[in-house]
GROMACS .gro file of C-alpha atoms in nm:
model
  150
    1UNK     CA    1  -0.864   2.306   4.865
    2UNK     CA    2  -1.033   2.316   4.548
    3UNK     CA    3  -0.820   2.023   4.427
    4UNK     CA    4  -0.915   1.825   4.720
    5UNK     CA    5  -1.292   1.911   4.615
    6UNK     CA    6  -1.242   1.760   4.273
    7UNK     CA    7  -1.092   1.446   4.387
    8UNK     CA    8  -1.413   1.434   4.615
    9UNK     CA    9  -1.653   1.476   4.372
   10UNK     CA   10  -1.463   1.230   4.116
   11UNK     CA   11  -1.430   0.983   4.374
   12UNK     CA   12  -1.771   1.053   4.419
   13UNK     CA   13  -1.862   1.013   4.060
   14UNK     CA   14  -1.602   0.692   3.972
   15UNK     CA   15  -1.411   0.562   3.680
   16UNK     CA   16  -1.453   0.748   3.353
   17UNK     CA   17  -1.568   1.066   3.452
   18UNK     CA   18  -1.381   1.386   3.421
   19UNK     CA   19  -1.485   1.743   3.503
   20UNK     CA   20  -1.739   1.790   3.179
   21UNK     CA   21  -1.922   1.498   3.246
   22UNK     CA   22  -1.955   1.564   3.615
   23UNK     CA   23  -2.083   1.962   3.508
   24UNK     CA   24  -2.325   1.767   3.268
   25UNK     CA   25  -2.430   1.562   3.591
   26UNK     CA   26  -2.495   1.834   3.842
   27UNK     CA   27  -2.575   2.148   3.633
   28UNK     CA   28  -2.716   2.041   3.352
   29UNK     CA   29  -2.674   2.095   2.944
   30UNK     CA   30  -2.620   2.481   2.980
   31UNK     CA   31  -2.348   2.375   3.278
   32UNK     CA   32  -2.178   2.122   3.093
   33UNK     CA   33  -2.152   2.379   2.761
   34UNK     CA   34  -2.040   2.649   2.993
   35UNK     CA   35  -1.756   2.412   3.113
   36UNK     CA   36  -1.677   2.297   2.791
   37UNK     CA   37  -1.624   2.682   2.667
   38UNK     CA   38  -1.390   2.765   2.995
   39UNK     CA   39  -1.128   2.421   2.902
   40UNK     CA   40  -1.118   2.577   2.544
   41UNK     CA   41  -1.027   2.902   2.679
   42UNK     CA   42  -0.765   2.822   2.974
   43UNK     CA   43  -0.643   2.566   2.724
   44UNK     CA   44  -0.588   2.814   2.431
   45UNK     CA   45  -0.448   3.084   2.717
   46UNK     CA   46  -0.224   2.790   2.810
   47UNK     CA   47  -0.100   2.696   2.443
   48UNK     CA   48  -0.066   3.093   2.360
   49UNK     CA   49   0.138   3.108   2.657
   50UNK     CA   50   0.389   2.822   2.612
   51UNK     CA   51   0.393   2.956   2.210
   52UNK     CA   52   0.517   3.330   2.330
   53UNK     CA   53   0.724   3.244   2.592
   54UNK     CA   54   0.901   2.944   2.399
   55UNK     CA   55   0.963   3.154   2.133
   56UNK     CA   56   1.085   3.409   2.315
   57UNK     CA   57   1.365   3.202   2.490
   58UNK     CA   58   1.494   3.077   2.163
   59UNK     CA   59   1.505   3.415   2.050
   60UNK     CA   60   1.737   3.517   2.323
   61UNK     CA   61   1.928   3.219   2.280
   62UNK     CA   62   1.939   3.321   1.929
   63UNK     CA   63   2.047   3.612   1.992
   64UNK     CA   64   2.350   3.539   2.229
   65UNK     CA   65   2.469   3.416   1.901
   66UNK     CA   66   2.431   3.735   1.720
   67UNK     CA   67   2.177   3.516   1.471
   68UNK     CA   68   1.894   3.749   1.420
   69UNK     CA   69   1.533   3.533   1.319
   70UNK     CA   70   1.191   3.680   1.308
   71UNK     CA   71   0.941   3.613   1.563
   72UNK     CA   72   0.712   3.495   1.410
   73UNK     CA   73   0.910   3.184   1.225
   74UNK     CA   74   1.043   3.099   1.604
   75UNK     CA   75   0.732   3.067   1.706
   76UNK     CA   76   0.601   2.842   1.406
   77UNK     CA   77   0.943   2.626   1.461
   78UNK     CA   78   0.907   2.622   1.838
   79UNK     CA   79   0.533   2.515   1.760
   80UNK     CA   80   0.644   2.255   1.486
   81UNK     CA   81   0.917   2.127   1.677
   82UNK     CA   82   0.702   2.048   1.984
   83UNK     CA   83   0.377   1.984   1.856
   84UNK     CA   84   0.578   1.694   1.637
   85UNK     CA   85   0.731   1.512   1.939
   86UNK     CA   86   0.311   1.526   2.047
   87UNK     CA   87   0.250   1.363   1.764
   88UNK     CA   88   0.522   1.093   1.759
   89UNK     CA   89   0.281   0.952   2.052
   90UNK     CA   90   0.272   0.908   2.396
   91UNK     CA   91   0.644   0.760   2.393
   92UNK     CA   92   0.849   1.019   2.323
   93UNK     CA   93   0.626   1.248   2.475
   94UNK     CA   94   0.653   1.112   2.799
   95UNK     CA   95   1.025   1.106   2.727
   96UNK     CA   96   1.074   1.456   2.642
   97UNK     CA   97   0.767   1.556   2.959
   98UNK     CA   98   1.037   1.365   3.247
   99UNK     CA   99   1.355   1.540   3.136
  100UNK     CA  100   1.127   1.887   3.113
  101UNK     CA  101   1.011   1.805   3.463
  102UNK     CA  102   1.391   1.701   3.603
  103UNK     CA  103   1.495   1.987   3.445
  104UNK     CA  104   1.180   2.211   3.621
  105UNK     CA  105   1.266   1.984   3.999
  106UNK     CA  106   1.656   2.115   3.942
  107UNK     CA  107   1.586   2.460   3.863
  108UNK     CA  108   1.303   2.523   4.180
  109UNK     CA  109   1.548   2.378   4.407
  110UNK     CA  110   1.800   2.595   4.311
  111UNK     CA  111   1.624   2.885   4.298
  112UNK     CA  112   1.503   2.792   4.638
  113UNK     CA  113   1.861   2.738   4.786
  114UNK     CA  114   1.934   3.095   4.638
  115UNK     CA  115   1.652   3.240   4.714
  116UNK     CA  116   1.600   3.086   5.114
  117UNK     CA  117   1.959   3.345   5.219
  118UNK     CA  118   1.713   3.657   5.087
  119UNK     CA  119   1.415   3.648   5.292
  120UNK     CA  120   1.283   3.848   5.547
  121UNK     CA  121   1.051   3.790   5.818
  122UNK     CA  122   0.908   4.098   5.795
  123UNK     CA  123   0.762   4.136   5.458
  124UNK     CA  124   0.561   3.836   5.517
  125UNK     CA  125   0.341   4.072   5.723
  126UNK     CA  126   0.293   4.308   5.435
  127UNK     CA  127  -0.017   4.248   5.159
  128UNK     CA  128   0.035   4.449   4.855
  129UNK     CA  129  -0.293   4.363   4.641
  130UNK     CA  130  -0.223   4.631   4.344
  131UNK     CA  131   0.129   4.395   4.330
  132UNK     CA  132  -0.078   4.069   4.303
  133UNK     CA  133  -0.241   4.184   3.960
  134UNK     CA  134   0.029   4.114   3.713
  135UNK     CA  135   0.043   3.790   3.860
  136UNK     CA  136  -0.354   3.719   3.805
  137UNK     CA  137  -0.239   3.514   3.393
  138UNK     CA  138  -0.073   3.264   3.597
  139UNK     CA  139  -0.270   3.250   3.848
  140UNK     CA  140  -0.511   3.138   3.603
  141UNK     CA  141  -0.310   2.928   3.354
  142UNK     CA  142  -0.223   2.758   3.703
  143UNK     CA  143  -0.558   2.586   3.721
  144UNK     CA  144  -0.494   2.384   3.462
  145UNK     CA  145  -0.428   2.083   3.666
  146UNK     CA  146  -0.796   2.039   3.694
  147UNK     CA  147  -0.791   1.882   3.393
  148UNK     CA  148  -0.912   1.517   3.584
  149UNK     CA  149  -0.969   1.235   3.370
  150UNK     CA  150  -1.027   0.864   3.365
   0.00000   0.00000   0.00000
C-alpha cells in the first residue's frame, strides 16, 4: 500500500519530482532535511549490508578452497570490484544488474518449488512477534524501492 501511495502522490506531483522534492513540497525545509537524512541512512544500511554479506560469501567460497584471506581485504576487493563496474557507467552496470536479477528470478523459484512440498496449513494461524524481530534490518533495507525518481 505504501507503494501505491507514492505513485499517487508522484503522479500527483509529475515529471521530475522524486520523494525529497515532494517532502520539500508538503512539509516544508525541516521535512525535506529530515528526508534527506533518512535516504543517507537506509542507503548507508543498504551499502553496509551488501559490503558484509558480499564479503562474507567470497569468504566461504574462499574457503571451500582452503585459501584463507582476511576480512577486511574481501571486503575492500568485493567493494573495488563492484563499485568499478558502477563506475564503468550505466552499460555494464545494467549488464552485470540483469544477470544478478536472472540469477535472483532462478534462485526464488527454486526455492519456492522446494520450499511449496514443506508447508503447513496450520502454522499460518500462528503469530510469533518475538520471531519477527531479527527480521526487522530487512524489513527496513526492504524499503528501499522508494527511491522514485524522474
Amino acid at each position: 500500500t505504501t507503494a501505491l501511495l507514492l505513485v499517487e502522490l508522484s503522479t500527483w506531483f509529475g515529471p521530475g519530482t522524486n520523494l525529497v522534492t515532494m517532502t520539500q513540497s508538503t512539509l516544508g525545509p525541516l521535512g525535506k532535511w529530515i528526508s534527506v537524512g533518512l535516504y543517507i541512512f537506509i542507503y548507508a544500511a543498504t551499502l553496509t549490508a551488501y559490503i558484509a554479506e558480499g564479503g562474507n560469501l567470497i569468504s566461504h567460497l574462499a574457503a571451500a578452497v582452503n585459501v584463507m584471506i582476511p576480512m577486511p581485504l574481501i571486503n575492500v576487493v568485493f567493494t573495488a570490484l563492484w563499485g568499478g563496474f558502477v563506475y564503468l557507467g550505466t552499460g555494464p552496470t545494467e549488464k552485470i544488474n540483469s544477470v544478478c536479477l536472472a540469477f535472483a528470478i532462478v534462485a526464488y523459484a527454486g526455492l519456492v518449488s522446494i520450499g511449496v512440498t514443506n508447508i503447513d496449513p496450520q502454522l499460518l494461524l500462528v503469530a510469533d512477534v518475538k520471531a519477527a524481530i531479527p527480521a526487522l534490518p530487512i524489513m527496513v533495507v526492504a524499503f528501499t524501492f522508494h527511491n522514485i525518481a524522474e
